[in-house]
Coordinates of C-alpha atoms and ligand atoms in Angstrom, one line a residue:
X202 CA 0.0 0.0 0.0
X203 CA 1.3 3.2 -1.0
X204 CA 0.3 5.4 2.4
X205 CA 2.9 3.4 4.4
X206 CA 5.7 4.8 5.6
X207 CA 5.3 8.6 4.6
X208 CA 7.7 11.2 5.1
X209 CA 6.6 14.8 5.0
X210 CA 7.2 18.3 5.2
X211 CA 3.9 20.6 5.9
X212 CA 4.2 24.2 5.6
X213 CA 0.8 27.0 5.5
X214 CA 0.7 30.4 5.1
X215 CA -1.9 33.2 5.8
X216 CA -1.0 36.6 5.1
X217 CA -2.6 39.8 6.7
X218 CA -0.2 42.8 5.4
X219 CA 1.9 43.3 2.6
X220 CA 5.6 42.5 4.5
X221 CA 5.3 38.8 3.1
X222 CA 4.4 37.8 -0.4
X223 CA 2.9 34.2 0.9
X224 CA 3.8 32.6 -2.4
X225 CA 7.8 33.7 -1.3
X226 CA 6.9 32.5 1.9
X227 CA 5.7 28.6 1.2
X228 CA 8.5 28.1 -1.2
X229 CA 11.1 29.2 0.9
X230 CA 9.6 27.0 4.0
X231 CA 9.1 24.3 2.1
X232 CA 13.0 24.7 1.2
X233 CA 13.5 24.5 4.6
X234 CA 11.6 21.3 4.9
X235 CA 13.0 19.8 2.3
X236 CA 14.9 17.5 4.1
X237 CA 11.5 15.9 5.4
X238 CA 10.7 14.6 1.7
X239 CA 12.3 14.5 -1.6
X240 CA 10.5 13.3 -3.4
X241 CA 7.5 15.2 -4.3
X242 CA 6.6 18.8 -3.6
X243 CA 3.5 21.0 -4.3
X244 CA 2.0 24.1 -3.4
X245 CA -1.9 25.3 -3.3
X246 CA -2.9 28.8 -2.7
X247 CA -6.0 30.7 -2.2
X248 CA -6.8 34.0 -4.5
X249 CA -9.0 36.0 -4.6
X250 CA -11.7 33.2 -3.6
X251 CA -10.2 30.7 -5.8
X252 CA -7.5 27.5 -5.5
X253 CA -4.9 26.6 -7.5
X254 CA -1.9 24.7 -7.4
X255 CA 1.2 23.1 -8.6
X256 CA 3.0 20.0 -8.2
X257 CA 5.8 17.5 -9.3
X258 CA 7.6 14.7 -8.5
X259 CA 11.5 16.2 -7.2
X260 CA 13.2 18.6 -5.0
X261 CA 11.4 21.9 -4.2
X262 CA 13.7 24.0 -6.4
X263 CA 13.5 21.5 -9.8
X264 CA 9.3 21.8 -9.3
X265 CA 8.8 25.5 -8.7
X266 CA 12.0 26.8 -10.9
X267 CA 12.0 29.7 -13.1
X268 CA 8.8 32.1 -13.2
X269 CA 6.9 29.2 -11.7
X270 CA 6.1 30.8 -8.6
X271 CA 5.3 34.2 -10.0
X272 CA 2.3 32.9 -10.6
X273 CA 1.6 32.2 -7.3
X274 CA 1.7 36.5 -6.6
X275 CA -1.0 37.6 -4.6
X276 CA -1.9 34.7 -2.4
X277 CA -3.8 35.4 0.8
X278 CA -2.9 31.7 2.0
X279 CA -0.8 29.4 0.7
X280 CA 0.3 25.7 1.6
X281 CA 2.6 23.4 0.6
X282 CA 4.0 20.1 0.8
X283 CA 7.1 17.6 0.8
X284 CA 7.0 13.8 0.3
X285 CA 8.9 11.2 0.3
X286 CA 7.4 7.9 0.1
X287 CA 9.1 4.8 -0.1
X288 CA 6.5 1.4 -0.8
X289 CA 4.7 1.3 -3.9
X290 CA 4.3 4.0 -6.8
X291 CA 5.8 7.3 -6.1
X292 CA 3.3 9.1 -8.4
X293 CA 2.7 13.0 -8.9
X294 CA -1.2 11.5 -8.4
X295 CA 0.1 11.0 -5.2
X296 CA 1.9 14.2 -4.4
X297 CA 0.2 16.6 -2.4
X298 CA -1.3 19.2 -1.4
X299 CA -4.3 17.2 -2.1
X300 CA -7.0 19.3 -4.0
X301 CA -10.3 18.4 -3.4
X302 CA -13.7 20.0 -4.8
X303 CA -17.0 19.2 -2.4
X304 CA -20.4 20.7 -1.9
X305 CA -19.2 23.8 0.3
X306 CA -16.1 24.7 -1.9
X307 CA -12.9 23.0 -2.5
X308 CA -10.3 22.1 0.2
X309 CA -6.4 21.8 -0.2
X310 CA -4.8 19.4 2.3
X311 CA -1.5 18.9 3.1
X312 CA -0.6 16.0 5.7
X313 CA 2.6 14.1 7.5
X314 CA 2.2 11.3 8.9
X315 CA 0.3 7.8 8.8
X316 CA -3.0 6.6 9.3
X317 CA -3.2 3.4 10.5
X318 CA -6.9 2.7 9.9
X319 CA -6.7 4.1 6.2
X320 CA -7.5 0.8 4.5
X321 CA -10.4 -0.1 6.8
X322 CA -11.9 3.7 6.5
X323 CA -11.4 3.7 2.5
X324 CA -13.0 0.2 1.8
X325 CA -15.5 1.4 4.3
X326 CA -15.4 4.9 2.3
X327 CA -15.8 3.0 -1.1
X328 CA -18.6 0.3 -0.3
X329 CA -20.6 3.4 0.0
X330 CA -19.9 4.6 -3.6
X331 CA -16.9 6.5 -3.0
X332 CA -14.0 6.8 -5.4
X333 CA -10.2 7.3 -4.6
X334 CA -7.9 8.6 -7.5
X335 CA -4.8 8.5 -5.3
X336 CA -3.6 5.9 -2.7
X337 CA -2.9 8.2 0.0
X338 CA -3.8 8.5 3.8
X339 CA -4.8 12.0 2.8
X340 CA -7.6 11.5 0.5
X341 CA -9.4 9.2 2.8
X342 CA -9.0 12.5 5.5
X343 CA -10.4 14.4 2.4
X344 CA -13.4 12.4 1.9
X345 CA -13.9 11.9 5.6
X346 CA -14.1 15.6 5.7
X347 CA -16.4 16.3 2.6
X348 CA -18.9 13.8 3.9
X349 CA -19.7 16.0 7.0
X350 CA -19.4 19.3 5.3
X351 CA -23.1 20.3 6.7
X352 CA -21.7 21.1 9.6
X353 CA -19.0 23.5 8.7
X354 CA -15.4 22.9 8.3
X355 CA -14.2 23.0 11.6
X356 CA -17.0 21.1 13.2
X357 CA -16.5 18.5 10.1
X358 CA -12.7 18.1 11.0
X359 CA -13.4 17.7 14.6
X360 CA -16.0 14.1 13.7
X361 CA -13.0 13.3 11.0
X362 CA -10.6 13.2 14.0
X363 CA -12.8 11.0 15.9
X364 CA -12.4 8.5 13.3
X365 CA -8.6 9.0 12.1
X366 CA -6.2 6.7 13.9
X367 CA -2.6 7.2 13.6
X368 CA -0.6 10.3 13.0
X369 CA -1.4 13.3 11.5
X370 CA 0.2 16.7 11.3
X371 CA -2.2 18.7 9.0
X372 CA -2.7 22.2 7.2
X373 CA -6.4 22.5 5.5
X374 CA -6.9 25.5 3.4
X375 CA -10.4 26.7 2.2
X376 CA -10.4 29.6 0.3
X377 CA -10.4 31.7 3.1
X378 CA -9.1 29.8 6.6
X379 CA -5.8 28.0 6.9
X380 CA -6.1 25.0 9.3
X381 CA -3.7 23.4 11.6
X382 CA -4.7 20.0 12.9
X383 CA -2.4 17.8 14.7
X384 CA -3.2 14.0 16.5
X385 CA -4.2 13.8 19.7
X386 CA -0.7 11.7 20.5
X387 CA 1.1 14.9 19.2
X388 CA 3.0 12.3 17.2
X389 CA 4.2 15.1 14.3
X390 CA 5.4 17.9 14.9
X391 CA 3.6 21.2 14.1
X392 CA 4.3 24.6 15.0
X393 CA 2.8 28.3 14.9
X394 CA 4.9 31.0 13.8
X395 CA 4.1 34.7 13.3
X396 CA 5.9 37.4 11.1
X397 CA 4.4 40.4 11.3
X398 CA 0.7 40.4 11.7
X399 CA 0.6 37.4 9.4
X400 CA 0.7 33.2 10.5
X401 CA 2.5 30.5 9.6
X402 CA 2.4 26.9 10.5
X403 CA 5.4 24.7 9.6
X404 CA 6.3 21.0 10.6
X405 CA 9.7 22.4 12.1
X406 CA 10.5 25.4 13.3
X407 CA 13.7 26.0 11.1
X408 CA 11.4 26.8 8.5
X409 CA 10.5 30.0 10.4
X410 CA 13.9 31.2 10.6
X411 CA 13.9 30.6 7.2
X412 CA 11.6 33.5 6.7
X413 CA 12.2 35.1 9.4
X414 CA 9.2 34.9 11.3
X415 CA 8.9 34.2 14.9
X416 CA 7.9 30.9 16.6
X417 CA 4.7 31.4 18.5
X418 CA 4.1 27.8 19.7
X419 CA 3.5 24.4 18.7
X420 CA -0.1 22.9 18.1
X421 CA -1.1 21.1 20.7
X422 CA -1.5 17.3 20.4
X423 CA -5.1 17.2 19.7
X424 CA -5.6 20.5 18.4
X425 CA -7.1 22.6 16.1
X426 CA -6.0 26.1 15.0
X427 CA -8.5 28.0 12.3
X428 CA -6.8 31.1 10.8
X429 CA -8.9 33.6 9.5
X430 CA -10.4 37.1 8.8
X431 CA -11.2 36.8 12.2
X432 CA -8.1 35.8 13.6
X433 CA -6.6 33.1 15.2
X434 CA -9.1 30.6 16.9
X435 CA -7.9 27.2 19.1
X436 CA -9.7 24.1 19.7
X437 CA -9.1 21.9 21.6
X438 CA -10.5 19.0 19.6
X439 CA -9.6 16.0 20.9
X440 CA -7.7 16.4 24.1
X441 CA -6.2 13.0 25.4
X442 CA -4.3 12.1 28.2
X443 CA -1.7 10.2 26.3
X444 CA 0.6 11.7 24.4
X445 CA 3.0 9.9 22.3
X446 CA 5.2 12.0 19.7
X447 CA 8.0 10.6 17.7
X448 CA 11.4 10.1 19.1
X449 CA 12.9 9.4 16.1
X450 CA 12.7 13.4 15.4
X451 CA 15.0 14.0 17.6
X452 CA 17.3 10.9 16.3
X453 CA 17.6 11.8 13.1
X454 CA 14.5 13.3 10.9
X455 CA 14.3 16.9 12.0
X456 CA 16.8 19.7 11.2
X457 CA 19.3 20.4 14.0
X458 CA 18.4 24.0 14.1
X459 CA 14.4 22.7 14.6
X460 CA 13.1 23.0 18.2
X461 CA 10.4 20.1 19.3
X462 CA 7.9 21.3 22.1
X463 CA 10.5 23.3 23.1
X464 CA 13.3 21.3 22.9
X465 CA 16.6 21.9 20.3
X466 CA 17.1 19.0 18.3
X467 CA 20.7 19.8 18.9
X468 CA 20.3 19.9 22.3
X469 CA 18.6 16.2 22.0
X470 CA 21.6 14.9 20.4
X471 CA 24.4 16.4 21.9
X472 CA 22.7 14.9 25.1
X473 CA 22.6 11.5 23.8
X474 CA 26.0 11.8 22.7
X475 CA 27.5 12.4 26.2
X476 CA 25.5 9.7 27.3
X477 CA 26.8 7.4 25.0
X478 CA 30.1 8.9 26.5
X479 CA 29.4 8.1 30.2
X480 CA 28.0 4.9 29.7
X481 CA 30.3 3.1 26.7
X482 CA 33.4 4.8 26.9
X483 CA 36.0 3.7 25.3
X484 CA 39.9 4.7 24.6
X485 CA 40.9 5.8 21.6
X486 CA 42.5 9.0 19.2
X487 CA 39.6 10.4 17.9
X488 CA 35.7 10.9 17.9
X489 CA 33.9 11.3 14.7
X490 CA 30.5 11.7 14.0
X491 CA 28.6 10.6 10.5
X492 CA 27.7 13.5 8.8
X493 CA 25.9 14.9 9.1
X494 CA 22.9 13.8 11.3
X495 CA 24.9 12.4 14.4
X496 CA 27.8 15.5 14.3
X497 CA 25.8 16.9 17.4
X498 CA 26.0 13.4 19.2
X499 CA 29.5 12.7 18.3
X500 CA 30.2 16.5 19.5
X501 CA 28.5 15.6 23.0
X502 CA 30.7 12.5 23.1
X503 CA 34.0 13.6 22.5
X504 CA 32.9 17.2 25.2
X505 CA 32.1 14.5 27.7
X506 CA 34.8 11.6 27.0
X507 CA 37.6 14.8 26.7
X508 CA 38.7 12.5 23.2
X509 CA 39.0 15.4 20.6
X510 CA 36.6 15.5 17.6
X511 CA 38.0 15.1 14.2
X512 CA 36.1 14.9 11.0
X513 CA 36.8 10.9 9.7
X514 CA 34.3 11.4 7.0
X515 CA 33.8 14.0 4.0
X516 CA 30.5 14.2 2.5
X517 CA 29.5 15.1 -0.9
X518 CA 27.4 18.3 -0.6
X519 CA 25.3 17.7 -3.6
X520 CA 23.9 14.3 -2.3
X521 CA 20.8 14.5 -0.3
X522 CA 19.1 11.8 2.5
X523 CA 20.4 8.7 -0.2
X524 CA 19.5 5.8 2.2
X525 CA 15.9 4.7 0.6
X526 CA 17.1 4.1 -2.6
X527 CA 14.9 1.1 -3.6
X528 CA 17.2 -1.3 -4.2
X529 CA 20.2 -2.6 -2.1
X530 CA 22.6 -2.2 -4.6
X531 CA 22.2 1.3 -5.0
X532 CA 22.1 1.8 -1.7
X533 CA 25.0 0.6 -1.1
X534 CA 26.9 2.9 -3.9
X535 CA 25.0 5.6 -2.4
X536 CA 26.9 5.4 1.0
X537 CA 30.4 5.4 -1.2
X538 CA 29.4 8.4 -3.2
X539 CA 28.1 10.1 -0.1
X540 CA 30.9 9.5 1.8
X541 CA 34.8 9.2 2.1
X542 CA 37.4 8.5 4.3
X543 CA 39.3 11.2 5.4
X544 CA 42.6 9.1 5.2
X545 CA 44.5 12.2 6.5
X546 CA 42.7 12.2 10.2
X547 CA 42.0 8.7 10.5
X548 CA 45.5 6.4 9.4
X549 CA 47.0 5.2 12.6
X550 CA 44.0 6.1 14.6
X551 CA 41.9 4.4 17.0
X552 CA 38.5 6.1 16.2
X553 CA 35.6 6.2 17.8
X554 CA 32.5 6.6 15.7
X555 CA 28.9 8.0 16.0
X556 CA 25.7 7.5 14.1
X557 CA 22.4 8.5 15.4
X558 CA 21.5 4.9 14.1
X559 CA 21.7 2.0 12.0
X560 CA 18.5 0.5 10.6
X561 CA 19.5 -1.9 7.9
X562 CA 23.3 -1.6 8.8
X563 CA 24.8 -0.5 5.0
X564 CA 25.8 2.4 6.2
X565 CA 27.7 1.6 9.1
X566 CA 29.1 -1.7 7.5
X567 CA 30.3 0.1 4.5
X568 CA 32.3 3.1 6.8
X569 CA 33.7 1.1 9.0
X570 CA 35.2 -1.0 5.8
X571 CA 36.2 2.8 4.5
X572 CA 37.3 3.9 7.4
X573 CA 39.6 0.7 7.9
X574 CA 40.8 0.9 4.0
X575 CA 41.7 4.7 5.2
X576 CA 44.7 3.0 7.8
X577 CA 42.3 3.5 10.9
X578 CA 43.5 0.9 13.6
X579 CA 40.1 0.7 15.5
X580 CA 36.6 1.1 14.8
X581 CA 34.5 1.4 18.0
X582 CA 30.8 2.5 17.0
X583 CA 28.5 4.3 19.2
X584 CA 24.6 4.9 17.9
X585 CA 23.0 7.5 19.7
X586 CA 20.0 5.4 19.6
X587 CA 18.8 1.9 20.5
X588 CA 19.0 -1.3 18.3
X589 CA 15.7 -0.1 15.8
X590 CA 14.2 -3.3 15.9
X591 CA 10.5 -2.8 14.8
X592 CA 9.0 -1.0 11.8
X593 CA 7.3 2.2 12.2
X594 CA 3.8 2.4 11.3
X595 CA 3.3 6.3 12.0
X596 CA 5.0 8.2 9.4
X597 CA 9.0 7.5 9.4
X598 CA 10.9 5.1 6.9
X599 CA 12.7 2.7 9.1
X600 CA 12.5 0.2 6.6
X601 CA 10.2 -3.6 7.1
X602 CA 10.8 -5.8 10.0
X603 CA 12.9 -8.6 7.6
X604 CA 14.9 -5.8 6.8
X605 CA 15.9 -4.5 9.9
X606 CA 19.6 -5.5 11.2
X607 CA 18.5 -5.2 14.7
X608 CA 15.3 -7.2 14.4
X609 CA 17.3 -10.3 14.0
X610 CA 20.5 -9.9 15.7
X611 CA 22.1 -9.2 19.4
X612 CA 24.5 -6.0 19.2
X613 CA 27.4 -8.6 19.2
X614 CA 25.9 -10.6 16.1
X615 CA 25.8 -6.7 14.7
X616 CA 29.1 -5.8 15.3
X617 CA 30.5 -8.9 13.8
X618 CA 28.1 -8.1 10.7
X619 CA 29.2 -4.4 10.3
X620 CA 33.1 -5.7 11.1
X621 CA 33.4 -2.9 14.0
X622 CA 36.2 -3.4 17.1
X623 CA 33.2 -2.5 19.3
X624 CA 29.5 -1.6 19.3
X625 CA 27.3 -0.2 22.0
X626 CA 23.9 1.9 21.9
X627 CA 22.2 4.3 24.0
X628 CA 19.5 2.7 26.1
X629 CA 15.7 3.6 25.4
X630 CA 15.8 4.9 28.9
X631 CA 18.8 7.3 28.2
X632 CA 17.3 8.3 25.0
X633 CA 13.8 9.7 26.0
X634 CA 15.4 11.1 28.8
X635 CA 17.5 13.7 26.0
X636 CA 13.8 15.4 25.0
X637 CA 11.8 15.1 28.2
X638 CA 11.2 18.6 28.8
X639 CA 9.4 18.9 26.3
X640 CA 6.4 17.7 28.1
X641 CA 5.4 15.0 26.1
X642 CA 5.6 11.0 26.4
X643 CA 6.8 9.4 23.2
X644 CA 6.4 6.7 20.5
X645 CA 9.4 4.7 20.5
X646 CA 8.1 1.6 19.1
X647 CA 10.9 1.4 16.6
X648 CA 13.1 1.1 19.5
X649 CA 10.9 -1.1 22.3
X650 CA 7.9 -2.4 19.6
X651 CA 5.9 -0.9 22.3
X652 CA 3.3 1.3 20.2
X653 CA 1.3 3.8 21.1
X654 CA -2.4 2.1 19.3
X655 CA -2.6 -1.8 19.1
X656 CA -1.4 -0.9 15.4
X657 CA -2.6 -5.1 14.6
X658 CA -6.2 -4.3 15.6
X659 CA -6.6 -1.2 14.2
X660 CA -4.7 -1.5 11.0
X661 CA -7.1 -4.2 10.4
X662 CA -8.2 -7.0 8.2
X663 CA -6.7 -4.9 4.6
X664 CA -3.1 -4.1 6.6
X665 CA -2.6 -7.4 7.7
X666 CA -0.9 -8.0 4.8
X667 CA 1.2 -5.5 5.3
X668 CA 2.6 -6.9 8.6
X669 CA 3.0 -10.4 7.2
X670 CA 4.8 -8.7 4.6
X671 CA 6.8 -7.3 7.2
X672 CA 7.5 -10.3 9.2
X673 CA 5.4 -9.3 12.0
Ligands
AMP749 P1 21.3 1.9 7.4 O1 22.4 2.1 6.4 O2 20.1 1.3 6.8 O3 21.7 1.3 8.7 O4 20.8 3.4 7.8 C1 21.3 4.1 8.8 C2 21.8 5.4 8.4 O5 20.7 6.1 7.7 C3 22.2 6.3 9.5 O6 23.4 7.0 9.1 C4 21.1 7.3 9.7 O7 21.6 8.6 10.0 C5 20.3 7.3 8.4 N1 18.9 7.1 8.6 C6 18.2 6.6 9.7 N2 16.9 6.6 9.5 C7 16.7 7.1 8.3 C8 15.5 7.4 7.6 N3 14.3 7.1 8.0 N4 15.6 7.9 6.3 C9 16.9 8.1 5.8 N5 18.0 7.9 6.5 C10 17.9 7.4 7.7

């Protein structure tokens, strides 16, 4: 099924003085997000009572080049979207924002994350005569929506919530509201920012700074934000006591510069980095961090440990997030042509290396074979997260159960299988412990299998499937 494992970027606009152009504004946000999704991007914005939009399968900049987004000019609200999806076709049908015309207008949806109760809600959906023309999440959301439309959009949204299980960070735009939704686990991320008198919501904050607006706040888990002519309006949709957002952000997906409920993503990682340095220290020359998602844990290591940090790795700058390409093969050239030895700091060295983690184990495999062919005498890994041992069902690729080294093996059958001198991992404990002032609880059930929904039972009869397919 095509709606598993989504990676997105959601970014919305709503602009109440001439300072911003919003059509400047979503493309440079989504620029900023584009790290969440490459894949497909797309853009829908509100004129003068009337939607359009554009989008295309690649990076932000190759869809909306040239005079593309001149024609966006004169937006009141715009939104936009970054994908990355990795089972099935990855189709411009499925590329979003997700356009949609219904009795009380037409509705532009943008979404990250991943309903788990999709298949049941679209057979459900479709034995009563309705038709899909994409495969994703977000035009069961759309349908779910359009169905209830008597009621007004926000009241409509609210009764789509109660039947939506799984994760969703949402922007809906009508052709004159912009609407933040997020799941009542919190399990996205989704932030309000402000630049003058006008709003923006964004999946990360970096994509403020981007624009320079201000960070207001994030979306609460279970919230509902309506911007309007009127203003700003919160509710508080459905409030629940559990909360359960992703830990994985913090591991790897969001941008360093991002802040989570709060909490730097820097600060997450440098944390988990010292930990790693308290609990599996080790001697040795050097600490080096893969670039560049676990340079603020291997900066925390080597701060704590007192080993200095020296780059062991150069990165090509003009290679983005290579690690899903579809086949093994080219995944495995895309580690060598992302990354190199740095014979220079590494020959005669015992080094100490960090990644924020290993999922399928290519990665770390082929640097440690690099980083021996470079002259280094020892390899000791250090992940600044635990064994990932369980597939994600909420909206992050962590690749299928069968395919997942820690799934099978015990750290030592790992480090044999990667060829490292030594191996260790943060604890699960030591982990959640890096973002907990945020506020939140988390999903770690790509760490612990410990999920926040009996995903089973609710992905039901259609996703079982799925599971088997995934060894579960
Ligand atoms: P692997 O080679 O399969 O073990 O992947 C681990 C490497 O990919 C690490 O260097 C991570 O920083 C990175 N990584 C982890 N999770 C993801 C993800 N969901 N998408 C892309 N890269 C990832």
């Amino acid at each position: 099924m095509d709606s598993m494992n989504e990676e997105c970027g959601v970014f919305g606009v709503y602009k109440n003085d001439d300072f911003i152009e919003a059509a400047d504004a979503v493309f440079f946000g989504l620029y900023a997000l584009q790290h969440r999704g490459q894949e497909s991007a797309g853009i829908a914005i509100s004129r003068n009572g009337r939607i359009d939009n554009y989008k295309d399968m690649g990076l932000v900049a190759e869809v909306f080049k040239g005079d593309r987004m001149e024609e966006f000019y004169g937006a009141k609200i715009a939104v936009g979207h970054v994908r990355y999806s990795t089972t099935g076709r990855s189709a411009v049908t499925n590329a979003q924002p997700l356009v949609v015309s219904y009795k009380s207008g037409t509705l532009a949806l943008t979404h990250n994350g991943n309903l788990i109760n999709a298949s049941g809600l679209r057979t459900e959906l479709e034995e009563d005569g309705a038709i899909f023309q994409t495969t994703i999440d977000t035009e069961v959301i759309a349908n779910l929506i359009a169905r209830q439309a008597n009621e007004g959009i926000i009241e409509s949204i609210i009764k789509t919530m109660d039947r939506l299980k799984g994760s969703y960070a949402m922007t809906v735009m009508t052709k004159d509201k912009l609407i933040g939704v997020r799941d009542p686990l919190g399990n996205r991320p989704l932030s309000l920012g402000r630049i003058n008198e006008s709003y923006i919501l964004a999946s990360e904050t970096a994509a403020f700074d981007a624009i320079d607006a201000e960070y207001v706040r994030d979306i609460k888990p279970g919230e509902i934000i309506e911007i309007s002519e009127a203003g700003i309006k919160s509710y508080m949709a459905k409030p629940s006591e559990k909360t359960a957002l992703c830990i994985f952000e913090y591991v790897y997906f969001a941008r360093p510069d991002s802040y989570i409920e709060g909490v730097s993503v820097y600060g997450a990682r440098e944390k988990a980095g010292a930990l790693l340095a308290k609990r599996f220290p080790v001697e040795a020359d050097i600490v080096s961090g893969v670039p560049d998602s676990a340079l603020p844990a291997a900066m925390g290591y080597a701060e704590e440990s007192g080993i200095i940090y020296k780059k062991a790795l150069a990165k090509n700058r003009y290679i983005g997030r290579t690690f899903i390409q579809p086949q093994q093969y080219m995944r495995e050239r895309g580690v060598k042509i992302k990354l190199n030895a740095l014979r220079r700091n590494v020959e005669g060295k015992r080094v100490i290396l960090i990644d924020d983690s290993i999922v399928r184990g290519t990665t770390s495999k082929k640097i440690v074979e690099m980083l021996r062919n470079a002259g280094a005498k020892e390899v000791h890994m250090r992940i600044s997260s635990p064994p990932v041992i369980s597939p994600c069902y909420f909206g992050i690729d962590t690749a299928s159960h069968e395919q997942l080294i820690g799934a099978k093996n015990s750290v030592e059958a790992i480090r044999k299988l990667i060829g490292a001198d030594s191996l260790a991992y943060l604890s699960a404990e030591d982990l959640l412990e890096t973002a907990k002032e945020g506020g939140l609880d988390f999903c770690s059930g790509c760490f612990t299998r410990e999920y926040p929904m009996d995903v089973e039972h609710e992905m039901g009869k259609g996703n079982k499937l799925i599971l088997e397919q995934n060894g579960q």
